[in-house]
mmCIF file of C-alpha atoms and ligand atoms in Angstrom:
data_model
loop_
_atom_site.group_PDB
_atom_site.id
_atom_site.type_symbol
_atom_site.label_atom_id
_atom_site.label_comp_id
_atom_site.label_asym_id
_atom_site.label_seq_id
_atom_site.Cartn_x
_atom_site.Cartn_y
_atom_site.Cartn_z
ATOM 1 C CA MET A 1 128.165 102.521 136.863
ATOM 2 C CA LYS A 2 128.816 101.847 133.185
ATOM 3 C CA GLN A 3 125.723 101.429 131.034
ATOM 4 C CA ILE A 4 124.997 97.996 129.589
ATOM 5 C CA ASN A 5 124.239 98.235 125.881
ATOM 6 C CA ILE A 6 123.151 95.050 124.134
ATOM 7 C CA LEU A 7 123.003 94.758 120.352
ATOM 8 C CA GLY A 8 120.425 92.117 119.398
ATOM 9 C CA ILE A 9 120.338 90.484 115.965
ATOM 10 C CA GLU A 10 117.472 88.355 114.632
ATOM 11 C CA SER A 11 117.718 86.542 111.294
ATOM 12 C CA SER A 12 115.975 83.189 111.799
ATOM 13 C CA CYS A 13 113.484 83.395 108.929
ATOM 14 C CA ASP A 14 112.692 86.243 106.544
ATOM 15 C CA ASP A 15 113.104 89.340 108.731
ATOM 16 C CA THR A 16 116.482 90.960 109.278
ATOM 17 C CA SER A 17 116.225 92.834 112.546
ATOM 18 C CA ALA A 18 118.572 94.719 114.874
ATOM 19 C CA SER A 19 117.878 96.292 118.235
ATOM 20 C CA ILE A 20 119.616 98.110 121.060
ATOM 21 C CA ILE A 21 118.657 97.574 124.694
ATOM 22 C CA GLN A 22 120.259 99.896 127.253
ATOM 23 C CA ASP A 23 120.087 98.798 130.887
ATOM 24 C CA GLY A 24 116.992 96.763 130.078
ATOM 25 C CA ILE A 25 115.204 99.549 128.180
ATOM 26 C CA LEU A 26 114.516 99.329 124.446
ATOM 27 C CA LEU A 27 116.142 102.141 122.467
ATOM 28 C CA SER A 28 115.693 100.889 118.906
ATOM 29 C CA ASN A 29 114.286 98.024 116.899
ATOM 30 C CA ILE A 30 114.749 98.122 113.126
ATOM 31 C CA THR A 31 113.386 95.375 110.878
ATOM 32 C CA ALA A 32 113.905 94.875 107.158
ATOM 33 C CA GLY A 33 111.272 92.545 105.711
ATOM 34 C CA GLN A 34 111.771 90.556 102.510
ATOM 35 C CA ALA A 35 109.145 91.196 99.835
ATOM 36 C CA VAL A 36 110.979 88.799 97.495
ATOM 37 C CA HIS A 37 109.052 85.762 98.891
ATOM 38 C CA LYS A 38 105.547 87.114 98.180
ATOM 39 C CA LYS A 39 105.302 85.784 94.652
ATOM 40 C CA TYR A 40 106.327 82.271 95.774
ATOM 41 C CA GLY A 41 103.602 82.008 98.438
ATOM 42 C CA GLY A 42 106.111 81.181 101.177
ATOM 43 C CA VAL A 43 109.662 81.795 102.342
ATOM 44 C CA VAL A 44 112.327 80.552 99.891
ATOM 45 C CA PRO A 45 115.347 79.734 102.125
ATOM 46 C CA GLU A 46 118.042 80.527 99.553
ATOM 47 C CA LEU A 47 116.488 83.915 98.760
ATOM 48 C CA ALA A 48 116.067 84.622 102.484
ATOM 49 C CA SER A 49 119.760 84.185 103.255
ATOM 50 C CA ARG A 50 120.769 86.351 100.296
ATOM 51 C CA ALA A 51 118.399 89.111 101.424
ATOM 52 C CA HIS A 52 119.729 88.888 105.013
ATOM 53 C CA GLN A 53 123.239 89.316 103.618
ATOM 54 C CA ALA A 54 122.159 92.464 101.766
ATOM 55 C CA ASN A 55 120.141 93.886 104.677
ATOM 56 C CA ILE A 56 122.186 93.135 107.745
ATOM 57 C CA VAL A 57 124.733 95.970 107.681
ATOM 58 C CA PRO A 58 122.239 98.776 106.934
ATOM 59 C CA THR A 59 119.786 97.371 109.517
ATOM 60 C CA ILE A 60 122.391 97.290 112.289
ATOM 61 C CA ASP A 61 123.657 100.701 111.292
ATOM 62 C CA ALA A 62 120.107 102.106 111.507
ATOM 63 C CA ALA A 63 119.508 100.492 114.934
ATOM 64 C CA LEU A 64 122.738 102.004 116.322
ATOM 65 C CA LYS A 65 121.926 105.439 114.890
ATOM 66 C CA GLU A 66 118.365 105.477 116.195
ATOM 67 C CA ALA A 67 119.594 104.471 119.656
ATOM 68 C CA LYS A 68 122.407 107.054 119.425
ATOM 69 C CA VAL A 69 124.854 104.382 120.520
ATOM 70 C CA LEU A 70 128.298 103.887 118.939
ATOM 71 C CA PRO A 71 129.668 100.431 118.040
ATOM 72 C CA GLN A 72 132.429 100.892 120.649
ATOM 73 C CA ASP A 73 129.765 101.464 123.368
ATOM 74 C CA ILE A 74 128.143 98.032 122.849
ATOM 75 C CA SER A 75 128.732 95.715 125.830
ATOM 76 C CA ALA A 76 127.756 92.419 124.143
ATOM 77 C CA VAL A 77 126.148 91.181 120.960
ATOM 78 C CA ALA A 78 123.222 88.757 121.172
ATOM 79 C CA PHE A 79 122.120 86.774 118.139
ATOM 80 C CA THR A 80 119.474 84.159 117.340
ATOM 81 C CA GLN A 81 121.110 80.736 117.447
ATOM 82 C CA GLY A 82 117.949 78.882 116.371
ATOM 83 C CA PRO A 83 115.494 77.432 115.607
ATOM 84 C CA GLY A 84 115.100 78.708 112.064
ATOM 85 C CA LEU A 85 116.458 78.402 108.540
ATOM 86 C CA MET A 86 120.139 77.446 108.567
ATOM 87 C CA GLY A 87 121.215 79.854 105.810
ATOM 88 C CA SER A 88 119.377 82.730 107.486
ATOM 89 C CA LEU A 89 120.774 81.913 110.940
ATOM 90 C CA LEU A 90 124.308 81.749 109.515
ATOM 91 C CA VAL A 91 124.140 85.348 108.311
ATOM 92 C CA GLY A 92 123.153 86.723 111.741
ATOM 93 C CA SER A 93 125.534 84.522 113.720
ATOM 94 C CA SER A 94 128.509 85.230 111.445
ATOM 95 C CA PHE A 95 127.880 88.945 111.636
ATOM 96 C CA ALA A 96 127.530 88.757 115.424
ATOM 97 C CA LYS A 97 130.859 86.936 115.752
ATOM 98 C CA GLY A 98 132.617 89.443 113.501
ATOM 99 C CA PHE A 99 131.137 92.368 115.437
ATOM 100 C CA ALA A 100 132.071 90.845 118.812
ATOM 101 C CA LEU A 101 135.644 90.208 117.650
ATOM 102 C CA SER A 102 136.043 93.686 116.202
ATOM 103 C CA GLN A 103 134.894 95.318 119.463
ATOM 104 C CA ASP A 104 136.427 92.686 121.768
ATOM 105 C CA ILE A 105 133.087 92.110 123.524
ATOM 106 C CA PRO A 106 131.235 88.932 124.573
ATOM 107 C CA LEU A 107 128.873 86.997 122.368
ATOM 108 C CA VAL A 108 125.453 85.808 123.612
ATOM 109 C CA ALA A 109 123.548 82.998 121.847
ATOM 110 C CA VAL A 110 119.757 83.324 122.148
ATOM 111 C CA ASN A 111 117.026 80.758 121.574
ATOM 112 C CA HIS A 112 114.406 82.352 119.299
ATOM 113 C CA LEU A 113 111.546 80.784 121.311
ATOM 114 C CA GLN A 114 112.895 82.173 124.562
ATOM 115 C CA GLY A 115 113.072 85.486 122.712
ATOM 116 C CA HIS A 116 109.346 85.391 121.914
ATOM 117 C CA ILE A 117 108.597 84.819 125.614
ATOM 118 C CA SER A 118 111.007 87.571 126.720
ATOM 119 C CA ALA A 119 109.159 90.016 124.438
ATOM 120 C CA LEU A 120 106.599 90.155 127.279
ATOM 121 C CA PHE A 121 109.258 91.985 129.329
ATOM 122 C CA LEU A 122 110.125 94.658 126.763
ATOM 123 C CA LEU A 123 109.834 98.205 128.033
ATOM 124 C CA GLU A 124 110.351 101.340 126.002
ATOM 125 C CA LYS A 125 111.629 104.558 127.579
ATOM 126 C CA ASN A 126 109.143 105.952 130.146
ATOM 127 C CA GLU A 127 106.746 103.072 129.511
ATOM 128 C CA LYS A 128 104.861 101.916 132.604
ATOM 129 C CA ARG A 129 103.410 98.424 132.356
ATOM 130 C CA THR A 130 102.893 95.538 134.769
ATOM 131 C CA LEU A 131 105.364 92.839 133.803
ATOM 132 C CA PRO A 132 104.547 89.137 134.219
ATOM 133 C CA GLN A 133 105.415 87.600 137.594
ATOM 134 C CA PHE A 134 107.025 84.148 137.674
ATOM 135 C CA PRO A 135 105.735 81.498 137.399
ATOM 136 C CA PHE A 136 103.364 82.055 134.509
ATOM 137 C CA LEU A 137 102.006 79.986 131.634
ATOM 138 C CA THR A 138 102.718 81.020 128.068
ATOM 139 C CA LEU A 139 100.878 79.943 124.980
ATOM 140 C CA LEU A 140 103.641 80.280 122.388
ATOM 141 C CA VAL A 141 102.069 80.396 118.952
ATOM 142 C CA SER A 142 104.171 81.096 115.876
ATOM 143 C CA GLY A 143 104.708 79.881 112.327
ATOM 144 C CA GLY A 144 106.724 76.903 113.504
ATOM 145 C CA HIS A 145 105.619 76.292 117.103
ATOM 146 C CA THR A 146 102.531 75.856 119.255
ATOM 147 C CA GLN A 147 103.410 75.108 122.840
ATOM 148 C CA ILE A 148 102.184 75.675 126.380
ATOM 149 C CA ILE A 149 105.128 76.481 128.608
ATOM 150 C CA ILE A 150 105.534 76.945 132.356
ATOM 151 C CA VAL A 151 107.878 79.916 132.680
ATOM 152 C CA ARG A 152 109.475 79.716 136.126
ATOM 153 C CA ASP A 153 112.253 82.146 135.346
ATOM 154 C CA PHE A 154 113.887 83.723 132.272
ATOM 155 C CA PHE A 155 115.800 80.510 131.670
ATOM 156 C CA ASP A 156 113.806 77.891 133.564
ATOM 157 C CA GLN A 157 110.982 76.877 131.267
ATOM 158 C CA GLU A 158 109.101 73.637 130.796
ATOM 159 C CA ILE A 159 106.986 72.630 127.814
ATOM 160 C CA ILE A 160 103.832 70.920 129.101
ATOM 161 C CA GLY A 161 101.901 70.692 125.842
ATOM 162 C CA GLN A 162 102.588 71.095 122.139
ATOM 163 C CA THR A 163 101.341 70.401 118.661
ATOM 164 C CA ILE A 164 101.753 66.910 117.321
ATOM 165 C CA ASP A 165 101.736 68.172 113.713
ATOM 166 C CA ASP A 166 101.232 71.690 112.283
ATOM 167 C CA ALA A 167 101.676 74.916 114.242
ATOM 168 C CA ALA A 168 98.792 77.378 114.669
ATOM 169 C CA GLY A 169 100.545 79.857 112.359
ATOM 170 C CA GLU A 170 100.842 77.149 109.707
ATOM 171 C CA ALA A 171 97.117 76.446 110.014
ATOM 172 C CA PHE A 172 96.403 80.124 109.363
ATOM 173 C CA ASP A 173 98.870 80.315 106.468
ATOM 174 C CA LYS A 174 97.968 77.029 104.757
ATOM 175 C CA CYS A 175 94.218 77.665 104.943
ATOM 176 C CA ALA A 176 94.771 81.220 103.697
ATOM 177 C CA LYS A 177 96.541 79.788 100.668
ATOM 178 C CA VAL A 178 93.527 77.546 99.907
ATOM 179 C CA ILE A 179 91.291 80.617 99.623
ATOM 180 C CA GLY A 180 93.803 82.611 97.601
ATOM 181 C CA LEU A 181 95.127 84.987 100.260
ATOM 182 C CA GLY A 182 98.812 85.918 100.027
ATOM 183 C CA TYR A 183 101.660 84.832 102.304
ATOM 184 C CA PRO A 184 101.734 85.073 105.250
ATOM 185 C CA GLY A 185 97.977 84.555 105.393
ATOM 186 C CA GLY A 186 97.507 84.987 109.160
ATOM 187 C CA PRO A 187 97.226 88.788 109.082
ATOM 188 C CA MET A 188 94.820 88.656 106.078
ATOM 189 C CA ILE A 189 92.541 86.116 107.804
ATOM 190 C CA ASP A 190 92.559 88.367 110.879
ATOM 191 C CA LYS A 191 91.581 91.411 108.798
ATOM 192 C CA ASN A 192 88.733 89.656 106.945
ATOM 193 C CA ALA A 193 87.521 87.874 110.087
ATOM 194 C CA LYS A 194 86.705 91.221 111.709
ATOM 195 C CA LEU A 195 83.836 91.617 109.217
ATOM 196 C CA GLY A 196 82.573 88.031 109.261
ATOM 197 C CA ASN A 197 80.320 85.700 111.242
ATOM 198 C CA PRO A 198 82.464 83.300 113.310
ATOM 199 C CA LYS A 199 79.587 80.818 113.730
ATOM 200 C CA LYS A 200 78.656 80.564 110.029
ATOM 201 C CA PHE A 201 80.724 77.467 109.229
ATOM 202 C CA LYS A 202 81.622 74.689 111.669
ATOM 203 C CA PHE A 203 84.883 72.772 111.602
ATOM 204 C CA THR A 204 85.587 69.696 113.692
ATOM 205 C CA GLN A 205 87.910 69.869 116.678
ATOM 206 C CA PRO A 206 90.928 67.569 117.001
ATOM 207 C CA ARG A 207 91.047 64.791 119.584
ATOM 208 C CA VAL A 208 94.517 64.734 121.136
ATOM 209 C CA GLY A 209 96.026 64.687 124.659
ATOM 210 C CA GLU A 210 94.543 67.252 127.060
ATOM 211 C CA LEU A 211 97.450 69.715 126.706
ATOM 212 C CA ASP A 212 98.459 68.906 123.120
ATOM 213 C CA PHE A 213 97.372 70.411 119.829
ATOM 214 C CA SER A 214 96.770 69.176 116.314
ATOM 215 C CA PHE A 215 96.002 71.360 113.306
ATOM 216 C CA SER A 216 96.578 69.092 110.320
ATOM 217 C CA GLY A 217 93.032 67.668 110.486
ATOM 218 C CA LEU A 218 91.546 71.157 110.466
ATOM 219 C CA LYS A 219 93.684 72.066 107.461
ATOM 220 C CA THR A 220 92.452 69.010 105.516
ATOM 221 C CA ALA A 221 88.819 69.515 106.584
ATOM 222 C CA PHE A 222 89.056 73.156 105.488
ATOM 223 C CA LEU A 223 90.507 72.174 102.109
ATOM 224 C CA TYR A 224 87.701 69.633 101.446
ATOM 225 C CA PHE A 225 85.042 72.051 102.666
ATOM 226 C CA ILE A 226 86.232 74.739 100.258
ATOM 227 C CA ARG A 227 86.637 72.269 97.387
ATOM 228 C CA ASP A 228 83.097 70.883 97.866
ATOM 229 C CA SER A 229 81.566 74.321 98.276
ATOM 230 C CA ILE A 230 83.182 75.581 95.068
ATOM 231 C CA LYS A 231 81.723 72.570 93.213
ATOM 232 C CA LYS A 232 78.249 73.782 94.220
ATOM 233 C CA ASP A 233 78.919 77.479 93.689
ATOM 234 C CA GLU A 234 81.990 78.704 91.839
ATOM 235 C CA HIS A 235 81.772 82.117 93.551
ATOM 236 C CA PHE A 236 81.606 80.580 97.033
ATOM 237 C CA ILE A 237 84.940 81.983 98.287
ATOM 238 C CA LYS A 238 84.350 85.496 97.034
ATOM 239 C CA GLU A 239 80.807 85.638 98.372
ATOM 240 C CA ASN A 240 81.717 84.223 101.777
ATOM 241 C CA MET A 241 85.289 85.389 102.327
ATOM 242 C CA ASN A 242 84.710 87.219 105.613
ATOM 243 C CA ASP A 243 82.567 84.441 107.115
ATOM 244 C CA ILE A 244 85.071 81.768 106.038
ATOM 245 C CA CYS A 245 87.924 83.698 107.683
ATOM 246 C CA ALA A 246 85.917 84.439 110.836
ATOM 247 C CA SER A 247 84.823 80.800 111.222
ATOM 248 C CA LEU A 248 88.329 79.447 110.652
ATOM 249 C CA GLN A 249 89.861 81.931 113.083
ATOM 250 C CA TYR A 250 87.163 81.180 115.660
ATOM 251 C CA THR A 251 87.957 77.445 115.447
ATOM 252 C CA ILE A 252 91.723 77.943 115.800
ATOM 253 C CA ILE A 253 91.252 80.249 118.810
ATOM 254 C CA ASP A 254 88.750 77.857 120.376
ATOM 255 C CA ILE A 255 91.270 74.986 120.099
ATOM 256 C CA LEU A 256 94.032 77.141 121.613
ATOM 257 C CA LEU A 257 91.954 78.446 124.506
ATOM 258 C CA LYS A 258 90.511 75.060 125.484
ATOM 259 C CA LYS A 259 94.024 73.708 125.997
ATOM 260 C CA LEU A 260 95.141 76.813 127.813
ATOM 261 C CA LYS A 261 92.200 76.424 130.219
ATOM 262 C CA ASN A 262 93.188 72.786 130.793
ATOM 263 C CA ALA A 263 96.775 73.877 131.496
ATOM 264 C CA ALA A 264 95.704 76.581 133.950
ATOM 265 C CA SER A 265 93.497 74.202 135.931
ATOM 266 C CA LYS A 266 96.066 71.384 135.852
ATOM 267 C CA THR A 267 98.963 73.548 137.066
ATOM 268 C CA GLY A 268 96.953 75.919 139.261
ATOM 269 C CA ILE A 269 98.796 78.822 137.612
ATOM 270 C CA ASN A 270 96.505 81.728 136.795
ATOM 271 C CA GLN A 271 99.058 84.107 135.293
ATOM 272 C CA ILE A 272 98.633 83.531 131.588
ATOM 273 C CA ALA A 273 100.559 84.993 128.653
ATOM 274 C CA ILE A 274 100.606 84.626 124.892
ATOM 275 C CA ALA A 275 103.646 85.071 122.652
ATOM 276 C CA GLY A 276 104.827 84.540 119.068
ATOM 277 C CA GLY A 277 103.570 85.750 115.682
ATOM 278 C CA VAL A 278 100.013 84.436 116.100
ATOM 279 C CA SER A 279 99.679 86.462 119.320
ATOM 280 C CA ALA A 280 99.309 89.427 116.924
ATOM 281 C CA ASN A 281 95.870 88.034 116.067
ATOM 282 C CA SER A 282 93.186 90.447 117.233
ATOM 283 C CA GLY A 283 90.669 87.649 117.812
ATOM 284 C CA LEU A 284 93.097 85.740 120.035
ATOM 285 C CA ARG A 285 94.056 88.908 121.937
ATOM 286 C CA ASN A 286 90.364 89.675 122.595
ATOM 287 C CA ALA A 287 89.462 86.088 123.436
ATOM 288 C CA ILE A 288 92.239 85.679 125.991
ATOM 289 C CA THR A 289 91.392 88.991 127.625
ATOM 290 C CA LYS A 290 87.743 87.913 127.900
ATOM 291 C CA GLN A 291 88.687 84.465 129.158
ATOM 292 C CA GLY A 292 90.959 86.115 131.712
ATOM 293 C CA GLU A 293 87.997 88.009 133.143
ATOM 294 C CA LEU A 294 85.872 84.844 133.274
ATOM 295 C CA GLN A 295 88.580 82.666 134.825
ATOM 296 C CA ASN A 296 90.183 85.282 137.064
ATOM 297 C CA TRP A 297 93.451 85.095 135.166
ATOM 298 C CA GLU A 298 96.131 87.755 135.161
ATOM 299 C CA VAL A 299 96.642 88.060 131.387
ATOM 300 C CA TYR A 300 99.827 89.292 129.686
ATOM 301 C CA ILE A 301 99.863 90.133 125.992
ATOM 302 C CA PRO A 302 102.998 91.388 124.232
ATOM 303 C CA ASP A 303 102.921 94.777 122.565
ATOM 304 C CA PHE A 304 101.642 94.205 119.005
ATOM 305 C CA LYS A 305 104.951 95.459 117.525
ATOM 306 C CA TYR A 306 106.895 92.692 119.266
ATOM 307 C CA THR A 307 104.664 89.701 118.494
ATOM 308 C CA THR A 308 106.154 88.724 115.132
ATOM 309 C CA ASP A 309 109.893 88.224 114.666
ATOM 310 C CA ASN A 310 112.006 91.125 115.875
ATOM 311 C CA ALA A 311 115.449 91.745 117.372
ATOM 312 C CA ALA A 312 114.165 93.569 120.468
ATOM 313 C CA MET A 313 113.135 90.197 121.913
ATOM 314 C CA ILE A 314 116.613 88.827 121.192
ATOM 315 C CA ALA A 315 118.292 91.867 122.752
ATOM 316 C CA ILE A 316 116.212 91.688 125.972
ATOM 317 C CA THR A 317 116.946 87.957 126.315
ATOM 318 C CA GLY A 318 120.610 88.771 125.655
ATOM 319 C CA TYR A 319 120.492 91.419 128.373
ATOM 320 C CA HIS A 320 119.323 88.881 130.975
ATOM 321 C CA LYS A 321 121.916 86.356 129.807
ATOM 322 C CA PHE A 322 124.556 89.100 130.068
ATOM 323 C CA LEU A 323 123.522 89.747 133.684
ATOM 324 C CA ASN A 324 123.919 85.975 134.283
ATOM 325 C CA ASN A 325 127.379 85.951 132.630
ATOM 326 C CA ASP A 326 125.958 83.405 130.214
ATOM 327 C CA PHE A 327 128.210 83.931 127.183
ATOM 328 C CA ALA A 328 128.852 81.830 124.079
ATOM 329 C CA SER A 329 132.238 80.862 122.675
ATOM 330 C CA HIS A 330 133.096 81.742 119.095
ATOM 331 C CA LYS A 331 132.836 78.016 118.313
ATOM 332 C CA VAL A 332 129.044 78.213 118.760
ATOM 333 C CA SER A 333 127.132 77.342 115.616
ATOM 334 C CA PRO A 334 123.520 77.992 114.624
ATOM 335 C CA ASN A 335 121.083 75.169 115.273
ATOM 336 C CA ALA A 336 118.092 75.054 112.917
ATOM 337 C CA ARG A 337 116.237 72.707 115.301
ATOM 338 C CA LEU A 338 117.191 74.258 118.627
ATOM 339 C CA LYS A 339 114.671 73.333 121.341
ATOM 340 C CA LEU A 340 113.415 75.479 124.192
HETATM 341 O O1 KG4 B 401 106.761 84.400 115.301
HETATM 342 P P1 KG4 B 401 106.645 84.562 113.843
HETATM 343 O O2 KG4 B 401 106.816 85.935 113.263
HETATM 344 O O3 KG4 B 401 107.668 83.638 113.100
HETATM 345 C C1 KG4 B 401 108.005 82.370 113.575
HETATM 346 O O4 KG4 B 401 108.810 82.290 114.527
HETATM 347 O O5 KG4 B 401 107.404 81.409 113.032
HETATM 348 O O6 KG4 B 401 105.228 83.964 113.435
HETATM 349 C C2 KG4 B 401 104.804 83.996 112.105
HETATM 350 C C3 KG4 B 401 103.392 83.463 112.053
HETATM 351 C C4 KG4 B 401 102.880 83.270 110.629
HETATM 352 O O7 KG4 B 401 102.311 81.993 110.520
HETATM 353 C C5 KG4 B 401 101.841 84.364 110.489
HETATM 354 O O8 KG4 B 401 100.782 84.054 109.619
HETATM 355 C C6 KG4 B 401 101.341 84.461 111.911
HETATM 356 O O9 KG4 B 401 102.499 84.376 112.699
HETATM 357 N N1 KG4 B 401 100.645 85.741 112.155
HETATM 358 C C7 KG4 B 401 99.316 85.838 112.383
HETATM 359 C C8 KG4 B 401 99.031 87.208 112.518
HETATM 360 N N2 KG4 B 401 100.191 87.920 112.364
HETATM 361 C C9 KG4 B 401 101.171 86.988 112.141
HETATM 362 N N3 KG4 B 401 98.385 84.879 112.501
HETATM 363 C C10 KG4 B 401 97.128 85.276 112.748
HETATM 364 N N4 KG4 B 401 96.760 86.578 112.859
HETATM 365 C C11 KG4 B 401 97.672 87.568 112.765
HETATM 366 N N5 KG4 B 401 97.295 88.842 112.899
HETATM 367 ZN ZN1 ZN B 402 109.297 83.737 115.635
#
């Protein structure tokens, strides 16, 4: 039987990424980051789309070469339809359409959030790993989303809880900015937290619905706490950096896990996964593993490489859509606010 080769393209935010999946196995995943945003302390949409435009051809070329697959051997091209930044999404979707037309192959539109969940199913060549069994619960935590989802199948998913304001990733990034860490701050907080005392400073927990989240109160409380502490001691941040990071991270993880426990007991599902950029956090990865042992959960954590934005997750979702004959017309347009 002919091999199925899927080219996946991700360009929803500030990473241009291309990947090849062959018969469900990952052959390549190449990502070009965008250093241009660093000095602005956040992603500048106009600069992001320009950088995608510059990076997309070399990134796809590198993904094809690494996979040793020729453009004419691609069976379908999958691209991120949304959610994300419109200008960034337009670059990936336009390229995908052009590529599909040039090779006369189908186009597959992929929801970025579904992609993060599908990353749990990525397998590299000769990799042996237990894959999640349906149904399972996923805590999807990224820069723009914080949701608890019942995953009944690749494309049958129900959101049962979500943030009413900021996402967990935003809480990490905004608090990191307050203490002078660069963007994105999540990885820096994680690094410093490893050396700090998580119980040193206490932050209040939000009061919202039993499966919902709220992080804006924590962000404000953190800002006031730092401001007041600096008034008393101008070197407060420097002298307490690791403890501040550890305490903040501990609070965010505590909020996330409490809701996940509620969701597991409410649904009776004890297969639990995490996904999205914040699932790269070492504290969250450890905490969920530990909680899994305590609660008798089967825990699934994506490979670290595929937690933050990447095209491998788009390609594997595209592969399953391809098997379902779920193709997009060339009239499809990106949707910056696409929902799960
Ligand atoms: O999934 P992602 O790459 O992009 C979106 O779809 O939003 O997630 C990015 C988010 C950022 O907020 C970033 O700070 C956070 O993931 N992040 C982390 C870590 N690595 C990335 N947060 C905490 N600890 C980390 N190690
Ligand atoms: Zn993402």
